[in-house]
Amino acid sequence: MSAPITPRRAHLGMLLWALLVGLSFPAVGLMSELPPLSLTALRFAIACAGLWWLARRADDFGRPGSCCRSIC
């Protein structure tokens, strides 16, 4: 599928994840003026965008029947 993950790449991934999680707390504090439903919709849209990006990286994304191959 892809090249093996090097320790450097793994550390950079963990650093990126820590930044994402760490910066989410001040971001929510800044958006506290938004109504709860709007904030939930914004989080949902961000999650959908992230999952879409991950799915697009899959080798068999978009091929007919590719979603059922892992189940059978």
CHARMM-style PDB file with segment names, atoms N, HN, CA, C and O in Angstrom:
ATOM      1  N   MET     1       0.824  -1.183   0.000  1.00  0.00      PROA
ATOM      2  CA  MET     1       0.000   0.000   0.000  1.00  0.00      PROA
ATOM      3  C   MET     1       0.872   1.251   0.000  1.00  0.00      PROA
ATOM      4  O   MET     1       0.777   2.063  -0.921  1.00  0.00      PROA
ATOM      5  N   SER     2       1.705   1.420   0.995  1.00  0.00      PROA
ATOM      6  HN  SER     2       1.782   0.761   1.743  1.00  0.00      PROA
ATOM      7  CA  SER     2       2.591   2.573   1.044  1.00  0.00      PROA
ATOM      8  C   SER     2       3.905   2.146   1.683  1.00  0.00      PROA
ATOM      9  O   SER     2       4.048   1.035   2.195  1.00  0.00      PROA
ATOM     10  N   ALA     3       4.842   3.055   1.635  1.00  0.00      PROA
ATOM     11  HN  ALA     3       4.726   3.957   1.219  1.00  0.00      PROA
ATOM     12  CA  ALA     3       6.159   2.780   2.202  1.00  0.00      PROA
ATOM     13  C   ALA     3       6.055   2.648   3.723  1.00  0.00      PROA
ATOM     14  O   ALA     3       5.162   3.233   4.336  1.00  0.00      PROA
ATOM     15  N   PRO     4       6.960   1.887   4.327  1.00  0.00      PROA
ATOM     16  CA  PRO     4       6.943   1.759   5.789  1.00  0.00      PROA
ATOM     17  C   PRO     4       7.113   3.132   6.454  1.00  0.00      PROA
ATOM     18  O   PRO     4       7.799   4.014   5.938  1.00  0.00      PROA
ATOM     19  N   ILE     5       6.485   3.275   7.585  1.00  0.00      PROA
ATOM     20  HN  ILE     5       5.928   2.558   8.004  1.00  0.00      PROA
ATOM     21  CA  ILE     5       6.562   4.542   8.313  1.00  0.00      PROA
ATOM     22  C   ILE     5       7.861   4.573   9.108  1.00  0.00      PROA
ATOM     23  O   ILE     5       8.154   3.672   9.894  1.00  0.00      PROA
ATOM     24  N   THR     6       8.620   5.621   8.885  1.00  0.00      PROA
ATOM     25  HN  THR     6       8.382   6.353   8.247  1.00  0.00      PROA
ATOM     26  CA  THR     6       9.871   5.788   9.610  1.00  0.00      PROA
ATOM     27  C   THR     6       9.587   6.381  10.981  1.00  0.00      PROA
ATOM     28  O   THR     6       8.526   6.972  11.184  1.00  0.00      PROA
ATOM     29  N   PRO     7      10.511   6.236  11.926  1.00  0.00      PROA
ATOM     30  CA  PRO     7      10.302   6.846  13.242  1.00  0.00      PROA
ATOM     31  C   PRO     7      10.135   8.365  13.160  1.00  0.00      PROA
ATOM     32  O   PRO     7       9.366   8.950  13.922  1.00  0.00      PROA
ATOM     33  N   ARG     8      10.854   8.997  12.238  1.00  0.00      PROA
ATOM     34  HN  ARG     8      11.479   8.522  11.618  1.00  0.00      PROA
ATOM     35  CA  ARG     8      10.736  10.451  12.109  1.00  0.00      PROA
ATOM     36  C   ARG     8       9.323  10.840  11.666  1.00  0.00      PROA
ATOM     37  O   ARG     8       8.731  11.781  12.194  1.00  0.00      PROA
ATOM     38  N   ARG     9       8.796  10.100  10.688  1.00  0.00      PROA
ATOM     39  HN  ARG     9       9.277   9.336  10.259  1.00  0.00      PROA
ATOM     40  CA  ARG     9       7.443  10.391  10.213  1.00  0.00      PROA
ATOM     41  C   ARG     9       6.408  10.117  11.306  1.00  0.00      PROA
ATOM     42  O   ARG     9       5.434  10.858  11.436  1.00  0.00      PROA
ATOM     43  N   ALA    10       6.610   9.077  12.076  1.00  0.00      PROA
ATOM     44  HN  ALA    10       7.402   8.475  11.970  1.00  0.00      PROA
ATOM     45  CA  ALA    10       5.699   8.768  13.175  1.00  0.00      PROA
ATOM     46  C   ALA    10       5.726   9.879  14.229  1.00  0.00      PROA
ATOM     47  O   ALA    10       4.679  10.269  14.744  1.00  0.00      PROA
ATOM     48  N   HSD    11       6.918  10.388  14.550  1.00  0.00      PROA
ATOM     49  HN  HSD    11       7.769  10.071  14.132  1.00  0.00      PROA
ATOM     50  CA  HSD    11       7.022  11.470  15.523  1.00  0.00      PROA
ATOM     51  C   HSD    11       6.366  12.745  14.993  1.00  0.00      PROA
ATOM     52  O   HSD    11       5.704  13.457  15.748  1.00  0.00      PROA
ATOM     53  N   LEU    12       6.539  13.036  13.720  1.00  0.00      PROA
ATOM     54  HN  LEU    12       7.077  12.458  13.107  1.00  0.00      PROA
ATOM     55  CA  LEU    12       5.897  14.216  13.148  1.00  0.00      PROA
ATOM     56  C   LEU    12       4.374  14.070  13.155  1.00  0.00      PROA
ATOM     57  O   LEU    12       3.655  15.043  13.379  1.00  0.00      PROA
ATOM     58  N   GLY    13       3.892  12.865  12.913  1.00  0.00      PROA
ATOM     59  HN  GLY    13       4.476  12.074  12.731  1.00  0.00      PROA
ATOM     60  CA  GLY    13       2.455  12.625  12.980  1.00  0.00      PROA
ATOM     61  C   GLY    13       1.909  12.834  14.383  1.00  0.00      PROA
ATOM     62  O   GLY    13       0.840  13.419  14.558  1.00  0.00      PROA
ATOM     63  N   MET    14       2.636  12.361  15.375  1.00  0.00      PROA
ATOM     64  HN  MET    14       3.504  11.885  15.234  1.00  0.00      PROA
ATOM     65  CA  MET    14       2.203  12.551  16.763  1.00  0.00      PROA
ATOM     66  C   MET    14       2.261  14.030  17.159  1.00  0.00      PROA
ATOM     67  O   MET    14       1.402  14.508  17.901  1.00  0.00      PROA
ATOM     68  N   LEU    15       3.261  14.746  16.671  1.00  0.00      PROA
ATOM     69  HN  LEU    15       3.958  14.357  16.068  1.00  0.00      PROA
ATOM     70  CA  LEU    15       3.350  16.181  16.944  1.00  0.00      PROA
ATOM     71  C   LEU    15       2.167  16.917  16.310  1.00  0.00      PROA
ATOM     72  O   LEU    15       1.571  17.797  16.933  1.00  0.00      PROA
ATOM     73  N   LEU    16       1.836  16.558  15.088  1.00  0.00      PROA
ATOM     74  HN  LEU    16       2.320  15.844  14.582  1.00  0.00      PROA
ATOM     75  CA  LEU    16       0.685  17.170  14.433  1.00  0.00      PROA
ATOM     76  C   LEU    16      -0.602  16.877  15.193  1.00  0.00      PROA
ATOM     77  O   LEU    16      -1.444  17.759  15.363  1.00  0.00      PROA
ATOM     78  N   TRP    17      -0.751  15.637  15.650  1.00  0.00      PROA
ATOM     79  HN  TRP    17      -0.067  14.921  15.512  1.00  0.00      PROA
ATOM     80  CA  TRP    17      -1.948  15.267  16.413  1.00  0.00      PROA
ATOM     81  C   TRP    17      -2.017  16.046  17.730  1.00  0.00      PROA
ATOM     82  O   TRP    17      -3.084  16.523  18.115  1.00  0.00      PROA
ATOM     83  N   ALA    18      -0.888  16.172  18.413  1.00  0.00      PROA
ATOM     84  HN  ALA    18      -0.021  15.784  18.100  1.00  0.00      PROA
ATOM     85  CA  ALA    18      -0.860  16.913  19.676  1.00  0.00      PROA
ATOM     86  C   ALA    18      -1.217  18.387  19.449  1.00  0.00      PROA
ATOM     87  O   ALA    18      -1.921  18.987  20.261  1.00  0.00      PROA
ATOM     88  N   LEU    19      -0.733  18.965  18.351  1.00  0.00      PROA
ATOM     89  HN  LEU    19      -0.161  18.478  17.691  1.00  0.00      PROA
ATOM     90  CA  LEU    19      -1.088  20.348  18.030  1.00  0.00      PROA
ATOM     91  C   LEU    19      -2.579  20.482  17.738  1.00  0.00      PROA
ATOM     92  O   LEU    19      -3.227  21.427  18.188  1.00  0.00      PROA
ATOM     93  N   LEU    20      -3.109  19.541  16.988  1.00  0.00      PROA
ATOM     94  HN  LEU    20      -2.583  18.773  16.622  1.00  0.00      PROA
ATOM     95  CA  LEU    20      -4.530  19.575  16.658  1.00  0.00      PROA
ATOM     96  C   LEU    20      -5.392  19.493  17.916  1.00  0.00      PROA
ATOM     97  O   LEU    20      -6.331  20.273  18.077  1.00  0.00      PROA
ATOM     98  N   VAL    21      -5.083  18.569  18.791  1.00  0.00      PROA
ATOM     99  HN  VAL    21      -4.320  17.935  18.659  1.00  0.00      PROA
ATOM    100  CA  VAL    21      -5.862  18.409  20.021  1.00  0.00      PROA
ATOM    101  C   VAL    21      -5.627  19.596  20.951  1.00  0.00      PROA
ATOM    102  O   VAL    21      -6.571  20.117  21.545  1.00  0.00      PROA
ATOM    103  N   GLY    22      -4.387  20.020  21.077  1.00  0.00      PROA
ATOM    104  HN  GLY    22      -3.620  19.597  20.594  1.00  0.00      PROA
ATOM    105  CA  GLY    22      -4.074  21.131  21.980  1.00  0.00      PROA
ATOM    106  C   GLY    22      -4.691  22.446  21.557  1.00  0.00      PROA
ATOM    107  O   GLY    22      -5.109  23.236  22.402  1.00  0.00      PROA
ATOM    108  N   LEU    23      -4.753  22.690  20.255  1.00  0.00      PROA
ATOM    109  HN  LEU    23      -4.414  22.048  19.568  1.00  0.00      PROA
ATOM    110  CA  LEU    23      -5.330  23.944  19.776  1.00  0.00      PROA
ATOM    111  C   LEU    23      -6.852  23.910  19.708  1.00  0.00      PROA
ATOM    112  O   LEU    23      -7.491  24.948  19.536  1.00  0.00      PROA
ATOM    113  N   SER    24      -7.431  22.725  19.841  1.00  0.00      PROA
ATOM    114  HN  SER    24      -6.912  21.882  19.981  1.00  0.00      PROA
ATOM    115  CA  SER    24      -8.890  22.659  19.783  1.00  0.00      PROA
ATOM    116  C   SER    24      -9.543  23.289  21.013  1.00  0.00      PROA
ATOM    117  O   SER    24     -10.651  23.817  20.915  1.00  0.00      PROA
ATOM    118  N   PHE    25      -8.884  23.242  22.156  1.00  0.00      PROA
ATOM    119  HN  PHE    25      -7.984  22.813  22.236  1.00  0.00      PROA
ATOM    120  CA  PHE    25      -9.465  23.820  23.361  1.00  0.00      PROA
ATOM    121  C   PHE    25      -9.576  25.344  23.287  1.00  0.00      PROA
ATOM    122  O   PHE    25     -10.642  25.883  23.582  1.00  0.00      PROA
ATOM    123  N   PRO    26      -8.512  26.057  22.904  1.00  0.00      PROA
ATOM    124  CA  PRO    26      -8.680  27.510  22.761  1.00  0.00      PROA
ATOM    125  C   PRO    26      -9.644  27.874  21.627  1.00  0.00      PROA
ATOM    126  O   PRO    26     -10.342  28.884  21.708  1.00  0.00      PROA
ATOM    127  N   ALA    27      -9.683  27.054  20.573  1.00  0.00      PROA
ATOM    128  HN  ALA    27      -9.116  26.233  20.507  1.00  0.00      PROA
ATOM    129  CA  ALA    27     -10.593  27.336  19.456  1.00  0.00      PROA
ATOM    130  C   ALA    27     -12.041  27.240  19.910  1.00  0.00      PROA
ATOM    131  O   ALA    27     -12.866  28.065  19.518  1.00  0.00      PROA
ATOM    132  N   VAL    28     -12.361  26.251  20.726  1.00  0.00      PROA
ATOM    133  HN  VAL    28     -11.691  25.581  21.044  1.00  0.00      PROA
ATOM    134  CA  VAL    28     -13.730  26.121  21.242  1.00  0.00      PROA
ATOM    135  C   VAL    28     -14.041  27.283  22.171  1.00  0.00      PROA
ATOM    136  O   VAL    28     -15.167  27.780  22.185  1.00  0.00      PROA
ATOM    137  N   GLY    29     -13.070  27.717  22.937  1.00  0.00      PROA
ATOM    138  HN  GLY    29     -12.155  27.314  22.925  1.00  0.00      PROA
ATOM    139  CA  GLY    29     -13.283  28.867  23.812  1.00  0.00      PROA
ATOM    140  C   GLY    29     -13.577  30.136  23.026  1.00  0.00      PROA
ATOM    141  O   GLY    29     -14.396  30.957  23.438  1.00  0.00      PROA
ATOM    142  N   LEU    30     -12.902  30.290  21.888  1.00  0.00      PROA
ATOM    143  HN  LEU    30     -12.237  29.623  21.552  1.00  0.00      PROA
ATOM    144  CA  LEU    30     -13.151  31.464  21.058  1.00  0.00      PROA
ATOM    145  C   LEU    30     -14.507  31.392  20.363  1.00  0.00      PROA
ATOM    146  O   LEU    30     -15.111  32.421  20.059  1.00  0.00      PROA
ATOM    147  N   MET    31     -14.978  30.187  20.115  1.00  0.00      PROA
ATOM    148  HN  MET    31     -14.488  29.351  20.361  1.00  0.00      PROA
ATOM    149  CA  MET    31     -16.257  30.024  19.425  1.00  0.00      PROA
ATOM    150  C   MET    31     -17.421  29.834  20.393  1.00  0.00      PROA
ATOM    151  O   MET    31     -18.483  29.358  19.992  1.00  0.00      PROA
ATOM    152  N   SER    32     -17.239  30.193  21.642  1.00  0.00      PROA
ATOM    153  HN  SER    32     -16.377  30.580  21.968  1.00  0.00      PROA
ATOM    154  CA  SER    32     -18.300  29.967  22.630  1.00  0.00      PROA
ATOM    155  C   SER    32     -19.523  30.846  22.375  1.00  0.00      PROA
ATOM    156  O   SER    32     -20.589  30.596  22.937  1.00  0.00      PROA
ATOM    157  N   GLU    33     -19.379  31.871  21.533  1.00  0.00      PROA
ATOM    158  HN  GLU    33     -18.513  32.074  21.077  1.00  0.00      PROA
ATOM    159  CA  GLU    33     -20.521  32.722  21.223  1.00  0.00      PROA
ATOM    160  C   GLU    33     -21.482  32.033  20.259  1.00  0.00      PROA
ATOM    161  O   GLU    33     -22.641  32.433  20.156  1.00  0.00      PROA
ATOM    162  N   LEU    34     -21.019  31.006  19.553  1.00  0.00      PROA
ATOM    163  HN  LEU    34     -20.077  30.681  19.636  1.00  0.00      PROA
ATOM    164  CA  LEU    34     -21.883  30.293  18.606  1.00  0.00      PROA
ATOM    165  C   LEU    34     -22.937  29.475  19.352  1.00  0.00      PROA
ATOM    166  O   LEU    34     -22.676  28.963  20.440  1.00  0.00      PROA
ATOM    167  N   PRO    35     -24.116  29.355  18.768  1.00  0.00      PROA
ATOM    168  CA  PRO    35     -25.122  28.464  19.374  1.00  0.00      PROA
ATOM    169  C   PRO    35     -24.639  27.009  19.308  1.00  0.00      PROA
ATOM    170  O   PRO    35     -23.884  26.654  18.402  1.00  0.00      PROA
ATOM    171  N   PRO    36     -25.056  26.177  20.240  1.00  0.00      PROA
ATOM    172  CA  PRO    36     -24.563  24.800  20.286  1.00  0.00      PROA
ATOM    173  C   PRO    36     -24.806  24.019  18.992  1.00  0.00      PROA
ATOM    174  O   PRO    36     -23.954  23.232  18.579  1.00  0.00      PROA
ATOM    175  N   LEU    37     -25.943  24.227  18.358  1.00  0.00      PROA
ATOM    176  HN  LEU    37     -26.634  24.867  18.693  1.00  0.00      PROA
ATOM    177  CA  LEU    37     -26.235  23.498  17.124  1.00  0.00      PROA
ATOM    178  C   LEU    37     -25.286  23.912  16.000  1.00  0.00      PROA
ATOM    179  O   LEU    37     -24.865  23.068  15.210  1.00  0.00      PROA
ATOM    180  N   SER    38     -24.952  25.176  15.921  1.00  0.00      PROA
ATOM    181  HN  SER    38     -25.295  25.861  16.563  1.00  0.00      PROA
ATOM    182  CA  SER    38     -24.005  25.640  14.901  1.00  0.00      PROA
ATOM    183  C   SER    38     -22.614  25.075  15.150  1.00  0.00      PROA
ATOM    184  O   SER    38     -21.923  24.680  14.211  1.00  0.00      PROA
ATOM    185  N   LEU    39     -22.205  25.037  16.409  1.00  0.00      PROA
ATOM    186  HN  LEU    39     -22.766  25.358  17.172  1.00  0.00      PROA
ATOM    187  CA  LEU    39     -20.902  24.477  16.747  1.00  0.00      PROA
ATOM    188  C   LEU    39     -20.852  22.989  16.418  1.00  0.00      PROA
ATOM    189  O   LEU    39     -19.835  22.502  15.923  1.00  0.00      PROA
ATOM    190  N   THR    40     -21.924  22.267  16.684  1.00  0.00      PROA
ATOM    191  HN  THR    40     -22.749  22.662  17.086  1.00  0.00      PROA
ATOM    192  CA  THR    40     -21.990  20.845  16.343  1.00  0.00      PROA
ATOM    193  C   THR    40     -21.932  20.649  14.835  1.00  0.00      PROA
ATOM    194  O   THR    40     -21.255  19.740  14.355  1.00  0.00      PROA
ATOM    195  N   ALA    41     -22.631  21.489  14.087  1.00  0.00      PROA
ATOM    196  HN  ALA    41     -23.181  22.227  14.477  1.00  0.00      PROA
ATOM    197  CA  ALA    41     -22.600  21.400  12.623  1.00  0.00      PROA
ATOM    198  C   ALA    41     -21.203  21.683  12.087  1.00  0.00      PROA
ATOM    199  O   ALA    41     -20.756  21.027  11.146  1.00  0.00      PROA
ATOM    200  N   LEU    42     -20.516  22.647  12.672  1.00  0.00      PROA
ATOM    201  HN  LEU    42     -20.879  23.180  13.436  1.00  0.00      PROA
ATOM    202  CA  LEU    42     -19.148  22.957  12.252  1.00  0.00      PROA
ATOM    203  C   LEU    42     -18.211  21.785  12.538  1.00  0.00      PROA
ATOM    204  O   LEU    42     -17.389  21.429  11.693  1.00  0.00      PROA
ATOM    205  N   ARG    43     -18.326  21.194  13.702  1.00  0.00      PROA
ATOM    206  HN  ARG    43     -18.993  21.483  14.388  1.00  0.00      PROA
ATOM    207  CA  ARG    43     -17.498  20.024  14.030  1.00  0.00      PROA
ATOM    208  C   ARG    43     -17.791  18.861  13.098  1.00  0.00      PROA
ATOM    209  O   ARG    43     -16.873  18.156  12.680  1.00  0.00      PROA
ATOM    210  N   PHE    44     -19.058  18.654  12.767  1.00  0.00      PROA
ATOM    211  HN  PHE    44     -19.804  19.226  13.107  1.00  0.00      PROA
ATOM    212  CA  PHE    44     -19.447  17.588  11.849  1.00  0.00      PROA
ATOM    213  C   PHE    44     -18.833  17.817  10.474  1.00  0.00      PROA
ATOM    214  O   PHE    44     -18.324  16.879   9.861  1.00  0.00      PROA
ATOM    215  N   ALA    45     -18.874  19.048   9.986  1.00  0.00      PROA
ATOM    216  HN  ALA    45     -19.287  19.810  10.484  1.00  0.00      PROA
ATOM    217  CA  ALA    45     -18.299  19.364   8.672  1.00  0.00      PROA
ATOM    218  C   ALA    45     -16.788  19.138   8.659  1.00  0.00      PROA
ATOM    219  O   ALA    45     -16.247  18.622   7.682  1.00  0.00      PROA
ATOM    220  N   ILE    46     -16.115  19.518   9.727  1.00  0.00      PROA
ATOM    221  HN  ILE    46     -16.556  19.937  10.521  1.00  0.00      PROA
ATOM    222  CA  ILE    46     -14.668  19.310   9.808  1.00  0.00      PROA
ATOM    223  C   ILE    46     -14.348  17.820   9.847  1.00  0.00      PROA
ATOM    224  O   ILE    46     -13.400  17.374   9.199  1.00  0.00      PROA
ATOM    225  N   ALA    47     -15.128  17.047  10.599  1.00  0.00      PROA
ATOM    226  HN  ALA    47     -15.898  17.409  11.125  1.00  0.00      PROA
ATOM    227  CA  ALA    47     -14.911  15.599  10.666  1.00  0.00      PROA
ATOM    228  C   ALA    47     -15.162  14.945   9.314  1.00  0.00      PROA
ATOM    229  O   ALA    47     -14.416  14.052   8.914  1.00  0.00      PROA
ATOM    230  N   CYS    48     -16.202  15.378   8.607  1.00  0.00      PROA
ATOM    231  HN  CYS    48     -16.808  16.103   8.932  1.00  0.00      PROA
ATOM    232  CA  CYS    48     -16.477  14.827   7.274  1.00  0.00      PROA
ATOM    233  C   CYS    48     -15.343  15.125   6.308  1.00  0.00      PROA
ATOM    234  O   CYS    48     -14.955  14.266   5.517  1.00  0.00      PROA
ATOM    235  N   ALA    49     -14.814  16.333   6.370  1.00  0.00      PROA
ATOM    236  HN  ALA    49     -15.129  17.031   7.013  1.00  0.00      PROA
ATOM    237  CA  ALA    49     -13.698  16.697   5.495  1.00  0.00      PROA
ATOM    238  C   ALA    49     -12.470  15.839   5.800  1.00  0.00      PROA
ATOM    239  O   ALA    49     -11.785  15.390   4.881  1.00  0.00      PROA
ATOM    240  N   GLY    50     -12.192  15.612   7.069  1.00  0.00      PROA
ATOM    241  HN  GLY    50     -12.748  15.977   7.816  1.00  0.00      PROA
ATOM    242  CA  GLY    50     -11.045  14.777   7.440  1.00  0.00      PROA
ATOM    243  C   GLY    50     -11.220  13.333   7.017  1.00  0.00      PROA
ATOM    244  O   GLY    50     -10.275  12.714   6.528  1.00  0.00      PROA
ATOM    245  N   LEU    51     -12.413  12.786   7.198  1.00  0.00      PROA
ATOM    246  HN  LEU    51     -13.180  13.289   7.596  1.00  0.00      PROA
ATOM    247  CA  LEU    51     -12.657  11.406   6.777  1.00  0.00      PROA
ATOM    248  C   LEU    51     -12.629  11.270   5.265  1.00  0.00      PROA
ATOM    249  O   LEU    51     -12.148  10.263   4.747  1.00  0.00      PROA
ATOM    250  N   TRP    52     -13.139  12.273   4.542  1.00  0.00      PROA
ATOM    251  HN  TRP    52     -13.530  13.092   4.963  1.00  0.00      PROA
ATOM    252  CA  TRP    52     -13.090  12.262   3.084  1.00  0.00      PROA
ATOM    253  C   TRP    52     -11.630  12.233   2.620  1.00  0.00      PROA
ATOM    254  O   TRP    52     -11.280  11.483   1.708  1.00  0.00      PROA
ATOM    255  N   TRP    53     -10.785  13.049   3.249  1.00  0.00      PROA
ATOM    256  HN  TRP    53     -11.070  13.658   3.989  1.00  0.00      PROA
ATOM    257  CA  TRP    53      -9.372  13.089   2.883  1.00  0.00      PROA
ATOM    258  C   TRP    53      -8.707  11.733   3.137  1.00  0.00      PROA
ATOM    259  O   TRP    53      -7.918  11.269   2.314  1.00  0.00      PROA
ATOM    260  N   LEU    54      -9.019  11.098   4.267  1.00  0.00      PROA
ATOM    261  HN  LEU    54      -9.660  11.475   4.935  1.00  0.00      PROA
ATOM    262  CA  LEU    54      -8.450   9.785   4.556  1.00  0.00      PROA
ATOM    263  C   LEU    54      -8.952   8.730   3.579  1.00  0.00      PROA
ATOM    264  O   LEU    54      -8.185   7.876   3.133  1.00  0.00      PROA
ATOM    265  N   ALA    55     -10.228   8.787   3.249  1.00  0.00      PROA
ATOM    266  HN  ALA    55     -10.851   9.481   3.611  1.00  0.00      PROA
ATOM    267  CA  ALA    55     -10.791   7.811   2.304  1.00  0.00      PROA
ATOM    268  C   ALA    55     -10.191   7.985   0.925  1.00  0.00      PROA
ATOM    269  O   ALA    55      -9.946   6.995   0.237  1.00  0.00      PROA
ATOM    270  N   ARG    56      -9.947   9.207   0.504  1.00  0.00      PROA
ATOM    271  HN  ARG    56     -10.146  10.012   1.063  1.00  0.00      PROA
ATOM    272  CA  ARG    56      -9.360   9.455  -0.812  1.00  0.00      PROA
ATOM    273  C   ARG    56      -7.947   8.895  -0.927  1.00  0.00      PROA
ATOM    274  O   ARG    56      -7.480   8.597  -2.026  1.00  0.00      PROA
ATOM    275  N   ARG    57      -7.276   8.755   0.192  1.00  0.00      PROA
ATOM    276  HN  ARG    57      -7.654   8.997   1.085  1.00  0.00      PROA
ATOM    277  CA  ARG    57      -5.913   8.215   0.174  1.00  0.00      PROA
ATOM    278  C   ARG    57      -5.893   6.705  -0.009  1.00  0.00      PROA
ATOM    279  O   ARG    57      -4.851   6.139  -0.340  1.00  0.00      PROA
ATOM    280  N   ALA    58      -7.026   6.044   0.202  1.00  0.00      PROA
ATOM    281  HN  ALA    58      -7.872   6.504   0.471  1.00  0.00      PROA
ATOM    282  CA  ALA    58      -7.093   4.589   0.050  1.00  0.00      PROA
ATOM    283  C   ALA    58      -6.893   4.216  -1.421  1.00  0.00      PROA
ATOM    284  O   ALA    58      -7.348   4.930  -2.315  1.00  0.00      PROA
ATOM    285  N   ASP    59      -6.216   3.105  -1.661  1.00  0.00      PROA
ATOM    286  HN  ASP    59      -5.847   2.526  -0.935  1.00  0.00      PROA
ATOM    287  CA  ASP    59      -5.913   2.689  -3.023  1.00  0.00      PROA
ATOM    288  C   ASP    59      -7.158   2.353  -3.825  1.00  0.00      PROA
ATOM    289  O   ASP    59      -7.222   2.651  -5.018  1.00  0.00      PROA
ATOM    290  N   ASP    60      -8.143   1.743  -3.196  1.00  0.00      PROA
ATOM    291  HN  ASP    60      -8.091   1.501  -2.227  1.00  0.00      PROA
ATOM    292  CA  ASP    60      -9.319   1.292  -3.938  1.00  0.00      PROA
ATOM    293  C   ASP    60     -10.521   2.221  -3.767  1.00  0.00      PROA
ATOM    294  O   ASP    60     -11.658   1.784  -3.946  1.00  0.00      PROA
ATOM    295  N   PHE    61     -10.301   3.477  -3.429  1.00  0.00      PROA
ATOM    296  HN  PHE    61      -9.377   3.833  -3.283  1.00  0.00      PROA
ATOM    297  CA  PHE    61     -11.396   4.424  -3.260  1.00  0.00      PROA
ATOM    298  C   PHE    61     -12.073   4.675  -4.600  1.00  0.00      PROA
ATOM    299  O   PHE    61     -11.409   4.976  -5.592  1.00  0.00      PROA
ATOM    300  N   GLY    62     -13.379   4.552  -4.625  1.00  0.00      PROA
ATOM    301  HN  GLY    62     -13.918   4.308  -3.819  1.00  0.00      PROA
ATOM    302  CA  GLY    62     -14.138   4.857  -5.822  1.00  0.00      PROA
ATOM    303  C   GLY    62     -14.323   3.701  -6.779  1.00  0.00      PROA
ATOM    304  O   GLY    62     -15.065   3.836  -7.751  1.00  0.00      PROA
ATOM    305  N   ARG    63     -13.681   2.575  -6.546  1.00  0.00      PROA
ATOM    306  HN  ARG    63     -13.078   2.466  -5.756  1.00  0.00      PROA
ATOM    307  CA  ARG    63     -13.887   1.422  -7.418  1.00  0.00      PROA
ATOM    308  C   ARG    63     -15.189   0.740  -7.049  1.00  0.00      PROA
ATOM    309  O   ARG    63     -15.490   0.585  -5.865  1.00  0.00      PROA
ATOM    310  N   PRO    64     -15.973   0.328  -8.047  1.00  0.00      PROA
ATOM    311  CA  PRO    64     -17.234  -0.362  -7.732  1.00  0.00      PROA
ATOM    312  C   PRO    64     -16.977  -1.637  -6.939  1.00  0.00      PROA
ATOM    313  O   PRO    64     -16.117  -2.443  -7.293  1.00  0.00      PROA
ATOM    314  N   GLY    65     -17.726  -1.804  -5.874  1.00  0.00      PROA
ATOM    315  HN  GLY    65     -18.425  -1.149  -5.586  1.00  0.00      PROA
ATOM    316  CA  GLY    65     -17.604  -2.992  -5.027  1.00  0.00      PROA
ATOM    317  C   GLY    65     -16.469  -2.954  -4.037  1.00  0.00      PROA
ATOM    318  O   GLY    65     -16.282  -3.914  -3.289  1.00  0.00      PROA
ATOM    319  N   SER    66     -15.705  -1.884  -4.003  1.00  0.00      PROA
ATOM    320  HN  SER    66     -15.856  -1.105  -4.611  1.00  0.00      PROA
ATOM    321  CA  SER    66     -14.543  -1.838  -3.109  1.00  0.00      PROA
ATOM    322  C   SER    66     -14.966  -1.735  -1.639  1.00  0.00      PROA
ATOM    323  O   SER    66     -14.222  -2.164  -0.757  1.00  0.00      PROA
ATOM    324  N   CYS    67     -16.135  -1.178  -1.368  1.00  0.00      PROA
ATOM    325  HN  CYS    67     -16.739  -0.830  -2.084  1.00  0.00      PROA
ATOM    326  CA  CYS    67     -16.560  -1.034   0.024  1.00  0.00      PROA
ATOM    327  C   CYS    67     -17.007  -2.353   0.627  1.00  0.00      PROA
ATOM    328  O   CYS    67     -16.994  -2.506   1.848  1.00  0.00      PROA
ATOM    329  N   CYS    68     -17.397  -3.296  -0.194  1.00  0.00      PROA
ATOM    330  HN  CYS    68     -17.407  -3.171  -1.186  1.00  0.00      PROA
ATOM    331  CA  CYS    68     -17.910  -4.570   0.305  1.00  0.00      PROA
ATOM    332  C   CYS    68     -16.839  -5.656   0.359  1.00  0.00      PROA
ATOM    333  O   CYS    68     -17.056  -6.716   0.945  1.00  0.00      PROA
ATOM    334  N   ARG    69     -15.700  -5.396  -0.244  1.00  0.00      PROA
ATOM    335  HN  ARG    69     -15.523  -4.535  -0.720  1.00  0.00      PROA
ATOM    336  CA  ARG    69     -14.664  -6.420  -0.309  1.00  0.00      PROA
ATOM    337  C   ARG    69     -14.137  -6.814   1.063  1.00  0.00      PROA
ATOM    338  O   ARG    69     -13.841  -7.985   1.301  1.00  0.00      PROA
ATOM    339  N   SER    70     -14.019  -5.848   1.964  1.00  0.00      PROA
ATOM    340  HN  SER    70     -14.260  -4.897   1.770  1.00  0.00      PROA
ATOM    341  CA  SER    70     -13.476  -6.161   3.287  1.00  0.00      PROA
ATOM    342  C   SER    70     -14.493  -6.878   4.172  1.00  0.00      PROA
ATOM    343  O   SER    70     -14.110  -7.538   5.137  1.00  0.00      PROA
ATOM    344  N   ILE    71     -15.762  -6.759   3.861  1.00  0.00      PROA
ATOM    345  HN  ILE    71     -16.074  -6.223   3.076  1.00  0.00      PROA
ATOM    346  CA  ILE    71     -16.807  -7.386   4.686  1.00  0.00      PROA
ATOM    347  C   ILE    71     -16.928  -8.866   4.343  1.00  0.00      PROA
ATOM    348  O   ILE    71     -17.088  -9.695   5.239  1.00  0.00      PROA
ATOM    349  N   CYS    72     -16.855  -9.203   3.072  1.00  0.00      PROA
ATOM    350  HN  CYS    72     -16.725  -8.529   2.345  1.00  0.00      PROA
ATOM    351  CA  CYS    72     -17.069 -10.585   2.610  1.00  0.00      PROA
ATOM    352  C   CYS    72     -15.870 -11.464   2.873  1.00  0.00      PROA
ATOM    353  OT1 CYS    72     -15.890 -12.650   2.544  1.00  0.00      PROA
TER     354      CYS     72
END
